[in-house]
């Protein structure tokens, strides 16, 4: 009995160590999808932090250059936790990034991503996404909020407002209605994006 227990313990410990290694690698891959350093955009100051509740999770964000000196910024949250959410997060992140390189409008990108999620995923996967385009020339942002936590904007006057949801989460509804909003930013304004882990 003692030998059998020792053997069971050794097998369980080997499995635990293997899982720990796999989760560590998955976390490194997931972290690698997020920007390691925020870009230098003249007239703007940008900061970020990503800290999943578990080893890996479904929250993600990214910032990338677009044509005409514009910048795309996305934050999202795949429903669920753990390895499945992290895998879906990587796929959806790639779909959004690819879409932003091909389309001018955040609305077109999220409509395309929604369709891809509903066609490719058989399980009940859904994701909330806030996608915006920063135009430093006009000092404006154009955004679409697909069921994500409403970002907060603090105007230079001290006034606080939220950037409202403009549609449902992605991957659920066939009759999918989103809208796009453009607002101007004045000097001293601050925009805060977050996921519900906060």
Short mmCIF file of N, CA, C and O in Angstrom, two decimals, residues 22-145:
data_model
loop_
_atom_site.label_atom_id
_atom_site.label_comp_id
_atom_site.label_asym_id
_atom_site.label_seq_id
_atom_site.Cartn_x
_atom_site.Cartn_y
_atom_site.Cartn_z
N UNK A 22 3.36 24.09 -18.68
CA UNK A 22 2.49 24.45 -19.80
C UNK A 22 1.80 25.79 -19.55
O UNK A 22 1.69 26.62 -20.46
N UNK A 23 1.33 26.02 -18.31
CA UNK A 23 0.69 27.29 -17.99
C UNK A 23 1.69 28.44 -18.07
O UNK A 23 1.36 29.54 -18.51
N UNK A 24 2.92 28.18 -17.64
CA UNK A 24 3.95 29.22 -17.71
C UNK A 24 4.22 29.61 -19.16
O UNK A 24 4.31 30.79 -19.51
N UNK A 25 4.32 28.61 -20.03
CA UNK A 25 4.55 28.87 -21.45
C UNK A 25 3.35 29.62 -22.05
O UNK A 25 3.50 30.59 -22.79
N UNK A 26 2.13 29.17 -21.69
CA UNK A 26 0.92 29.82 -22.20
C UNK A 26 0.85 31.27 -21.75
O UNK A 26 0.48 32.16 -22.53
N UNK A 27 1.23 31.54 -20.51
CA UNK A 27 1.22 32.93 -20.01
C UNK A 27 2.24 33.77 -20.78
O UNK A 27 1.96 34.92 -21.12
N UNK A 28 3.43 33.21 -21.05
CA UNK A 28 4.44 33.94 -21.79
C UNK A 28 3.96 34.26 -23.22
O UNK A 28 4.18 35.36 -23.72
N UNK A 29 3.32 33.27 -23.85
CA UNK A 29 2.79 33.48 -25.20
C UNK A 29 1.71 34.56 -25.17
O UNK A 29 1.69 35.48 -25.99
N UNK A 30 0.81 34.46 -24.18
CA UNK A 30 -0.28 35.43 -24.07
C UNK A 30 0.27 36.84 -23.81
O UNK A 30 -0.16 37.80 -24.44
N UNK A 31 1.22 36.94 -22.91
CA UNK A 31 1.81 38.26 -22.61
C UNK A 31 2.52 38.80 -23.84
O UNK A 31 2.54 40.02 -24.06
N UNK A 32 3.08 37.91 -24.68
CA UNK A 32 3.76 38.34 -25.88
C UNK A 32 2.84 38.96 -26.92
O UNK A 32 3.28 39.68 -27.80
N UNK A 33 1.53 38.68 -26.82
CA UNK A 33 0.56 39.27 -27.74
C UNK A 33 0.25 40.72 -27.38
O UNK A 33 -0.29 41.47 -28.19
N UNK A 34 0.54 41.09 -26.14
CA UNK A 34 0.28 42.44 -25.69
C UNK A 34 1.53 43.30 -25.87
O UNK A 34 2.64 42.79 -25.84
N UNK A 35 1.36 44.60 -26.06
CA UNK A 35 2.54 45.45 -26.28
C UNK A 35 3.45 45.47 -25.05
O UNK A 35 2.97 45.57 -23.92
N UNK A 36 4.75 45.34 -25.30
CA UNK A 36 5.73 45.37 -24.21
C UNK A 36 6.04 46.81 -23.80
O UNK A 36 6.48 47.06 -22.69
N UNK A 37 5.80 47.72 -24.74
CA UNK A 37 6.08 49.14 -24.48
C UNK A 37 5.05 49.96 -25.22
O UNK A 37 4.70 49.64 -26.35
N UNK A 38 4.55 51.00 -24.59
CA UNK A 38 3.58 51.87 -25.24
C UNK A 38 4.29 52.78 -26.24
O UNK A 38 5.40 53.23 -25.97
N UNK A 39 3.66 53.03 -27.37
CA UNK A 39 4.30 53.88 -28.39
C UNK A 39 4.35 55.35 -27.97
O UNK A 39 3.61 55.78 -27.10
N UNK A 40 5.23 56.07 -28.62
CA UNK A 40 5.35 57.51 -28.38
C UNK A 40 4.52 58.22 -29.44
O UNK A 40 4.90 58.30 -30.60
N UNK A 41 3.34 58.71 -29.03
CA UNK A 41 2.47 59.45 -29.93
C UNK A 41 2.54 60.92 -29.52
O UNK A 41 2.15 61.27 -28.40
N UNK A 42 3.05 61.80 -30.38
CA UNK A 42 3.20 63.22 -30.00
C UNK A 42 1.88 63.81 -29.49
O UNK A 42 0.84 63.66 -30.12
N UNK A 43 1.95 64.42 -28.32
CA UNK A 43 0.77 65.05 -27.73
C UNK A 43 -0.04 64.12 -26.84
O UNK A 43 -1.01 64.55 -26.22
N UNK A 44 0.36 62.84 -26.77
CA UNK A 44 -0.40 61.86 -25.98
C UNK A 44 0.53 61.11 -25.04
O UNK A 44 1.69 60.87 -25.36
N UNK A 45 0.01 60.75 -23.90
CA UNK A 45 0.74 59.93 -22.94
C UNK A 45 -0.10 58.68 -22.70
O UNK A 45 -1.28 58.78 -22.35
N UNK A 46 0.50 57.51 -22.88
CA UNK A 46 -0.25 56.26 -22.78
C UNK A 46 0.44 55.32 -21.80
O UNK A 46 1.67 55.15 -21.84
N UNK A 47 -0.34 54.70 -20.93
CA UNK A 47 0.20 53.74 -19.97
C UNK A 47 -0.74 52.54 -19.92
O UNK A 47 -1.92 52.64 -20.23
N UNK A 48 -0.19 51.37 -19.53
CA UNK A 48 -1.02 50.17 -19.47
C UNK A 48 -0.50 49.20 -18.43
O UNK A 48 0.67 49.25 -18.03
N UNK A 49 -1.40 48.29 -18.03
CA UNK A 49 -1.01 47.19 -17.15
C UNK A 49 -1.93 46.02 -17.45
O UNK A 49 -3.12 46.21 -17.73
N UNK A 50 -1.37 44.82 -17.43
CA UNK A 50 -2.14 43.59 -17.66
C UNK A 50 -1.77 42.62 -16.55
O UNK A 50 -0.61 42.26 -16.39
N UNK A 51 -2.76 42.23 -15.75
CA UNK A 51 -2.51 41.33 -14.64
C UNK A 51 -3.69 40.37 -14.51
O UNK A 51 -4.69 40.69 -13.88
N UNK A 52 -3.60 39.16 -15.13
CA UNK A 52 -4.72 38.22 -15.06
C UNK A 52 -4.91 37.68 -13.64
O UNK A 52 -3.95 37.56 -12.89
N UNK A 53 -6.16 37.34 -13.32
CA UNK A 53 -6.48 36.81 -11.99
C UNK A 53 -5.82 35.45 -11.78
O UNK A 53 -5.32 35.15 -10.70
N UNK A 54 -5.81 34.62 -12.84
CA UNK A 54 -5.17 33.32 -12.78
C UNK A 54 -3.88 33.37 -13.61
O UNK A 54 -3.45 34.43 -14.02
N UNK A 55 -3.28 32.21 -13.83
CA UNK A 55 -2.08 32.16 -14.65
C UNK A 55 -2.33 32.77 -16.03
O UNK A 55 -1.50 33.49 -16.56
N UNK A 56 -3.47 32.41 -16.63
CA UNK A 56 -3.84 32.93 -17.93
C UNK A 56 -5.32 33.28 -17.90
O UNK A 56 -6.06 32.82 -17.04
N UNK A 57 -5.76 34.09 -18.86
CA UNK A 57 -7.17 34.49 -18.87
C UNK A 57 -7.57 35.04 -20.21
O UNK A 57 -6.84 34.94 -21.20
N UNK A 58 -8.75 35.66 -20.25
CA UNK A 58 -9.32 36.11 -21.51
C UNK A 58 -9.22 37.60 -21.76
O UNK A 58 -9.69 38.08 -22.79
N UNK A 59 -8.62 38.37 -20.85
CA UNK A 59 -8.48 39.81 -21.06
C UNK A 59 -7.32 40.11 -22.01
O UNK A 59 -6.30 39.43 -21.96
N UNK A 60 -7.49 41.12 -22.85
CA UNK A 60 -6.41 41.49 -23.76
C UNK A 60 -6.52 42.96 -24.13
O UNK A 60 -7.57 43.58 -23.98
N UNK A 61 -5.41 43.50 -24.61
CA UNK A 61 -5.40 44.85 -25.16
C UNK A 61 -4.24 44.94 -26.15
O UNK A 61 -3.33 44.11 -26.15
N UNK A 62 -4.30 45.94 -27.00
CA UNK A 62 -3.20 46.16 -27.95
C UNK A 62 -3.32 47.57 -28.51
O UNK A 62 -4.38 48.19 -28.46
N UNK A 63 -2.23 48.07 -29.04
CA UNK A 63 -2.21 49.34 -29.74
C UNK A 63 -1.31 49.17 -30.95
O UNK A 63 -0.27 48.51 -30.85
N UNK A 64 -1.74 49.69 -32.10
CA UNK A 64 -0.99 49.47 -33.32
C UNK A 64 -1.15 50.66 -34.27
O UNK A 64 -2.13 51.38 -34.23
N UNK A 65 -0.14 50.83 -35.12
CA UNK A 65 -0.16 51.94 -36.07
C UNK A 65 -1.08 51.62 -37.24
O UNK A 65 -1.18 50.47 -37.68
N UNK A 66 -1.75 52.65 -37.72
CA UNK A 66 -2.60 52.55 -38.90
C UNK A 66 -2.08 53.56 -39.93
O UNK A 66 -1.12 54.28 -39.67
N UNK A 67 -2.74 53.61 -41.07
CA UNK A 67 -2.28 54.56 -42.08
C UNK A 67 -2.67 56.00 -41.71
O UNK A 67 -3.45 56.22 -40.80
N UNK A 68 -2.10 56.95 -42.38
CA UNK A 68 -2.38 58.37 -42.17
C UNK A 68 -2.05 58.86 -40.76
O UNK A 68 -2.66 59.79 -40.25
N UNK A 69 -1.11 58.19 -40.09
CA UNK A 69 -0.71 58.63 -38.76
C UNK A 69 -1.70 58.31 -37.66
O UNK A 69 -1.56 58.79 -36.54
N UNK A 70 -2.70 57.51 -37.96
CA UNK A 70 -3.69 57.14 -36.94
C UNK A 70 -3.20 55.93 -36.15
O UNK A 70 -2.29 55.22 -36.56
N UNK A 71 -3.85 55.69 -35.01
CA UNK A 71 -3.51 54.56 -34.14
C UNK A 71 -4.77 53.80 -33.78
O UNK A 71 -5.81 54.42 -33.48
N UNK A 72 -4.69 52.49 -33.75
CA UNK A 72 -5.79 51.66 -33.29
C UNK A 72 -5.50 51.17 -31.88
O UNK A 72 -4.35 50.85 -31.55
N UNK A 73 -6.52 51.14 -31.06
CA UNK A 73 -6.37 50.66 -29.70
C UNK A 73 -7.57 49.76 -29.38
O UNK A 73 -8.71 50.14 -29.66
N UNK A 74 -7.31 48.59 -28.83
CA UNK A 74 -8.38 47.66 -28.51
C UNK A 74 -8.19 47.12 -27.10
O UNK A 74 -7.06 46.94 -26.63
N UNK A 75 -9.32 46.92 -26.42
CA UNK A 75 -9.32 46.21 -25.14
C UNK A 75 -10.53 45.29 -25.17
O UNK A 75 -11.59 45.65 -25.70
N UNK A 76 -10.35 44.07 -24.66
CA UNK A 76 -11.44 43.12 -24.71
C UNK A 76 -11.36 42.09 -23.61
O UNK A 76 -10.36 41.99 -22.90
N UNK A 77 -12.43 41.32 -23.50
CA UNK A 77 -12.52 40.31 -22.46
C UNK A 77 -13.35 39.14 -22.97
O UNK A 77 -14.54 39.30 -23.24
N UNK A 78 -12.70 37.99 -23.15
CA UNK A 78 -13.41 36.78 -23.55
C UNK A 78 -14.07 36.20 -22.32
O UNK A 78 -13.45 36.08 -21.26
N UNK A 79 -15.36 35.82 -22.45
CA UNK A 79 -16.07 35.22 -21.32
C UNK A 79 -15.38 33.92 -20.95
O UNK A 79 -14.95 33.17 -21.82
N UNK A 80 -15.26 33.66 -19.67
CA UNK A 80 -14.62 32.45 -19.15
C UNK A 80 -13.22 32.78 -18.67
O UNK A 80 -12.71 33.88 -18.89
N UNK A 81 -12.60 31.82 -18.03
CA UNK A 81 -11.23 31.98 -17.52
C UNK A 81 -10.40 30.80 -18.00
O UNK A 81 -10.90 29.85 -18.57
N UNK A 82 -9.12 30.85 -17.72
CA UNK A 82 -8.25 29.71 -17.97
C UNK A 82 -7.82 29.54 -19.41
O UNK A 82 -7.85 30.46 -20.22
N UNK A 83 -7.41 28.29 -19.72
CA UNK A 83 -6.79 27.99 -21.00
C UNK A 83 -7.71 28.23 -22.18
O UNK A 83 -7.29 28.76 -23.21
N UNK A 84 -8.98 27.85 -22.07
CA UNK A 84 -9.91 28.04 -23.19
C UNK A 84 -10.06 29.52 -23.51
O UNK A 84 -9.99 29.92 -24.68
N UNK A 85 -10.24 30.35 -22.49
CA UNK A 85 -10.39 31.79 -22.71
C UNK A 85 -9.13 32.38 -23.32
O UNK A 85 -9.19 33.23 -24.19
N UNK A 86 -7.97 31.91 -22.87
CA UNK A 86 -6.71 32.41 -23.40
C UNK A 86 -6.54 32.05 -24.88
O UNK A 86 -6.07 32.86 -25.68
N UNK A 87 -6.96 30.84 -25.25
CA UNK A 87 -6.87 30.43 -26.65
C UNK A 87 -7.80 31.27 -27.52
O UNK A 87 -7.39 31.78 -28.57
N UNK A 88 -9.04 31.43 -27.08
CA UNK A 88 -9.98 32.27 -27.83
C UNK A 88 -9.48 33.71 -27.91
O UNK A 88 -9.61 34.38 -28.93
N UNK A 89 -8.90 34.19 -26.82
CA UNK A 89 -8.37 35.55 -26.79
C UNK A 89 -7.32 35.73 -27.88
O UNK A 89 -7.34 36.73 -28.61
N UNK A 90 -6.43 34.77 -28.03
CA UNK A 90 -5.38 34.88 -29.05
C UNK A 90 -5.98 34.92 -30.45
O UNK A 90 -5.54 35.72 -31.30
N UNK A 91 -6.99 34.11 -30.70
CA UNK A 91 -7.64 34.08 -32.01
C UNK A 91 -8.35 35.40 -32.29
O UNK A 91 -8.20 36.01 -33.36
N UNK A 92 -9.13 35.87 -31.32
CA UNK A 92 -9.91 37.11 -31.52
C UNK A 92 -8.98 38.32 -31.64
O UNK A 92 -9.20 39.21 -32.47
N UNK A 93 -7.92 38.34 -30.85
CA UNK A 93 -6.92 39.40 -30.96
C UNK A 93 -6.37 39.44 -32.39
O UNK A 93 -6.25 40.52 -32.99
N UNK A 94 -6.05 38.29 -32.96
CA UNK A 94 -5.51 38.23 -34.32
C UNK A 94 -6.53 38.69 -35.35
O UNK A 94 -6.19 39.40 -36.31
N UNK A 95 -7.80 38.31 -35.17
CA UNK A 95 -8.85 38.74 -36.09
C UNK A 95 -9.00 40.26 -36.08
O UNK A 95 -9.14 40.90 -37.13
N UNK A 96 -8.95 40.86 -34.88
CA UNK A 96 -9.10 42.31 -34.77
C UNK A 96 -7.89 43.01 -35.39
O UNK A 96 -8.05 43.97 -36.16
N UNK A 97 -6.71 42.53 -35.09
CA UNK A 97 -5.50 43.14 -35.63
C UNK A 97 -5.50 43.08 -37.16
O UNK A 97 -5.24 44.08 -37.84
N UNK A 98 -5.83 41.92 -37.69
CA UNK A 98 -5.88 41.76 -39.14
C UNK A 98 -6.94 42.68 -39.76
O UNK A 98 -6.70 43.32 -40.79
N UNK A 99 -8.10 42.76 -39.12
CA UNK A 99 -9.18 43.62 -39.62
C UNK A 99 -8.80 45.09 -39.62
O UNK A 99 -9.13 45.83 -40.55
N UNK A 100 -8.08 45.52 -38.59
CA UNK A 100 -7.70 46.93 -38.50
C UNK A 100 -6.70 47.31 -39.59
O UNK A 100 -6.64 48.47 -40.00
N UNK A 101 -5.92 46.35 -40.07
CA UNK A 101 -4.97 46.64 -41.14
C UNK A 101 -5.66 46.73 -42.51
O UNK A 101 -5.13 47.32 -43.43
N UNK A 102 -6.87 46.15 -42.62
CA UNK A 102 -7.57 46.13 -43.89
C UNK A 102 -8.72 47.13 -43.99
O UNK A 102 -9.10 47.53 -45.07
N UNK A 103 -9.31 47.49 -42.85
CA UNK A 103 -10.49 48.37 -42.87
C UNK A 103 -10.15 49.72 -42.26
O UNK A 103 -9.32 49.83 -41.36
N UNK A 104 -10.86 50.74 -42.71
CA UNK A 104 -10.66 52.09 -42.18
C UNK A 104 -11.49 52.31 -40.91
O UNK A 104 -11.13 53.10 -40.05
N UNK A 105 -12.59 51.59 -40.79
CA UNK A 105 -13.57 51.85 -39.73
C UNK A 105 -13.56 50.76 -38.66
O UNK A 105 -13.59 49.57 -38.98
N UNK A 106 -13.55 51.14 -37.37
CA UNK A 106 -13.66 50.14 -36.30
C UNK A 106 -14.97 49.36 -36.39
O UNK A 106 -15.02 48.17 -36.02
N UNK A 107 -16.02 49.99 -36.88
CA UNK A 107 -17.31 49.32 -37.02
C UNK A 107 -17.20 48.14 -37.99
O UNK A 107 -17.67 47.04 -37.69
N UNK A 108 -16.57 48.36 -39.14
CA UNK A 108 -16.40 47.28 -40.12
C UNK A 108 -15.60 46.13 -39.54
O UNK A 108 -15.90 44.96 -39.79
N UNK A 109 -14.59 46.46 -38.76
CA UNK A 109 -13.74 45.42 -38.16
C UNK A 109 -14.55 44.54 -37.22
O UNK A 109 -14.52 43.31 -37.31
N UNK A 110 -15.30 45.15 -36.31
CA UNK A 110 -16.04 44.35 -35.32
C UNK A 110 -17.19 43.58 -35.95
O UNK A 110 -17.54 42.49 -35.49
N UNK A 111 -17.79 44.11 -36.99
CA UNK A 111 -18.82 43.36 -37.70
C UNK A 111 -18.21 42.09 -38.32
O UNK A 111 -18.80 41.01 -38.25
N UNK A 112 -17.03 42.24 -38.89
CA UNK A 112 -16.34 41.09 -39.49
C UNK A 112 -15.93 40.07 -38.42
O UNK A 112 -16.08 38.86 -38.62
N UNK A 113 -15.42 40.54 -37.30
CA UNK A 113 -15.00 39.65 -36.21
C UNK A 113 -16.20 38.90 -35.63
O UNK A 113 -16.12 37.69 -35.37
N UNK A 114 -17.31 39.59 -35.46
CA UNK A 114 -18.52 38.95 -34.94
C UNK A 114 -18.94 37.80 -35.85
O UNK A 114 -19.25 36.70 -35.38
N UNK A 115 -18.95 38.04 -37.13
CA UNK A 115 -19.33 37.01 -38.09
C UNK A 115 -18.37 35.83 -38.03
O UNK A 115 -18.79 34.66 -38.03
N UNK A 116 -17.08 36.10 -37.93
CA UNK A 116 -16.08 35.03 -37.84
C UNK A 116 -16.26 34.19 -36.58
O UNK A 116 -16.17 32.96 -36.63
N UNK A 117 -16.54 34.83 -35.45
CA UNK A 117 -16.75 34.09 -34.20
C UNK A 117 -17.95 33.16 -34.33
O UNK A 117 -17.89 31.99 -33.98
N UNK A 118 -19.05 33.68 -34.87
CA UNK A 118 -20.26 32.86 -34.98
C UNK A 118 -20.11 31.73 -35.99
O UNK A 118 -20.72 30.68 -35.85
N UNK A 119 -19.27 31.92 -37.00
CA UNK A 119 -19.07 30.86 -38.00
C UNK A 119 -18.07 29.81 -37.53
O UNK A 119 -18.23 28.63 -37.82
N UNK A 120 -17.01 30.23 -36.84
CA UNK A 120 -15.90 29.33 -36.53
C UNK A 120 -16.02 28.60 -35.19
O UNK A 120 -15.50 27.52 -35.04
N UNK A 121 -16.67 29.23 -34.22
CA UNK A 121 -16.72 28.63 -32.89
C UNK A 121 -18.07 27.98 -32.65
O UNK A 121 -19.11 28.64 -32.76
N UNK A 122 -18.05 26.70 -32.30
CA UNK A 122 -19.31 25.99 -32.07
C UNK A 122 -19.79 26.19 -30.64
O UNK A 122 -20.97 26.14 -30.37
N UNK A 123 -18.87 26.40 -29.71
CA UNK A 123 -19.29 26.59 -28.32
C UNK A 123 -19.79 28.01 -28.13
O UNK A 123 -19.67 28.86 -29.00
N UNK A 124 -20.36 28.25 -26.97
CA UNK A 124 -20.95 29.57 -26.70
C UNK A 124 -19.87 30.56 -26.27
O UNK A 124 -19.79 30.97 -25.13
N UNK A 125 -19.01 30.93 -27.21
CA UNK A 125 -17.95 31.89 -26.95
C UNK A 125 -18.46 33.28 -27.26
O UNK A 125 -19.07 33.49 -28.31
N UNK A 126 -18.26 34.19 -26.35
CA UNK A 126 -18.55 35.59 -26.67
C UNK A 126 -17.50 36.46 -26.03
O UNK A 126 -16.79 36.07 -25.11
N UNK A 127 -17.37 37.66 -26.58
CA UNK A 127 -16.32 38.56 -26.13
C UNK A 127 -16.84 39.99 -26.15
O UNK A 127 -17.57 40.39 -27.05
N UNK A 128 -16.47 40.75 -25.12
CA UNK A 128 -16.75 42.19 -25.13
C UNK A 128 -15.49 42.89 -25.64
O UNK A 128 -14.38 42.51 -25.29
N UNK A 129 -15.70 43.90 -26.49
CA UNK A 129 -14.57 44.60 -27.11
C UNK A 129 -14.86 46.09 -27.18
O UNK A 129 -15.96 46.50 -27.55
N UNK A 130 -13.85 46.88 -26.84
CA UNK A 130 -13.89 48.32 -27.08
C UNK A 130 -12.75 48.61 -28.04
O UNK A 130 -11.58 48.36 -27.74
N UNK A 131 -13.09 49.09 -29.24
CA UNK A 131 -12.11 49.34 -30.28
C UNK A 131 -12.17 50.81 -30.68
O UNK A 131 -13.25 51.32 -30.98
N UNK A 132 -11.02 51.47 -30.65
CA UNK A 132 -11.02 52.89 -31.01
C UNK A 132 -9.87 53.22 -31.94
O UNK A 132 -8.86 52.51 -31.98
N UNK A 133 -10.04 54.29 -32.67
CA UNK A 133 -9.00 54.82 -33.54
C UNK A 133 -8.69 56.23 -33.06
O UNK A 133 -9.59 57.06 -32.93
N UNK A 134 -7.42 56.47 -32.78
CA UNK A 134 -6.96 57.79 -32.36
C UNK A 134 -6.43 58.52 -33.60
O UNK A 134 -5.60 57.97 -34.32
N UNK A 135 -6.92 59.73 -33.81
CA UNK A 135 -6.40 60.56 -34.91
C UNK A 135 -5.71 61.77 -34.29
O UNK A 135 -6.36 62.74 -33.90
N UNK A 136 -4.37 61.71 -34.14
CA UNK A 136 -3.65 62.81 -33.50
C UNK A 136 -3.75 64.13 -34.26
O UNK A 136 -3.59 65.19 -33.66
N UNK A 137 -4.02 64.07 -35.56
CA UNK A 137 -4.11 65.31 -36.33
C UNK A 137 -5.37 66.10 -35.97
O UNK A 137 -5.33 67.30 -35.78
N UNK A 138 -6.49 65.40 -35.87
CA UNK A 138 -7.76 66.08 -35.55
C UNK A 138 -8.06 66.04 -34.06
O UNK A 138 -9.05 66.60 -33.60
N UNK A 139 -7.22 65.35 -33.28
CA UNK A 139 -7.44 65.17 -31.84
C UNK A 139 -8.83 64.61 -31.57
O UNK A 139 -9.59 65.13 -30.75
N UNK A 140 -9.14 63.53 -32.28
CA UNK A 140 -10.44 62.88 -32.10
C UNK A 140 -10.24 61.38 -31.96
O UNK A 140 -9.20 60.84 -32.35
N UNK A 141 -11.23 60.74 -31.37
CA UNK A 141 -11.24 59.28 -31.33
C UNK A 141 -12.58 58.80 -31.90
O UNK A 141 -13.62 59.40 -31.67
N UNK A 142 -12.49 57.74 -32.68
CA UNK A 142 -13.68 57.09 -33.22
C UNK A 142 -13.72 55.70 -32.61
O UNK A 142 -12.72 54.97 -32.66
N UNK A 143 -14.84 55.36 -32.00
CA UNK A 143 -14.88 54.08 -31.27
C UNK A 143 -16.17 53.31 -31.51
O UNK A 143 -17.19 53.85 -31.94
N UNK A 144 -16.06 52.02 -31.23
CA UNK A 144 -17.21 51.11 -31.18
C UNK A 144 -17.07 50.33 -29.88
O UNK A 144 -16.00 49.81 -29.57
N UNK A 145 -18.15 50.25 -29.13
CA UNK A 145 -18.13 49.50 -27.87
C UNK A 145 -19.11 48.34 -27.97
O UNK A 145 -20.32 48.52 -27.88
#
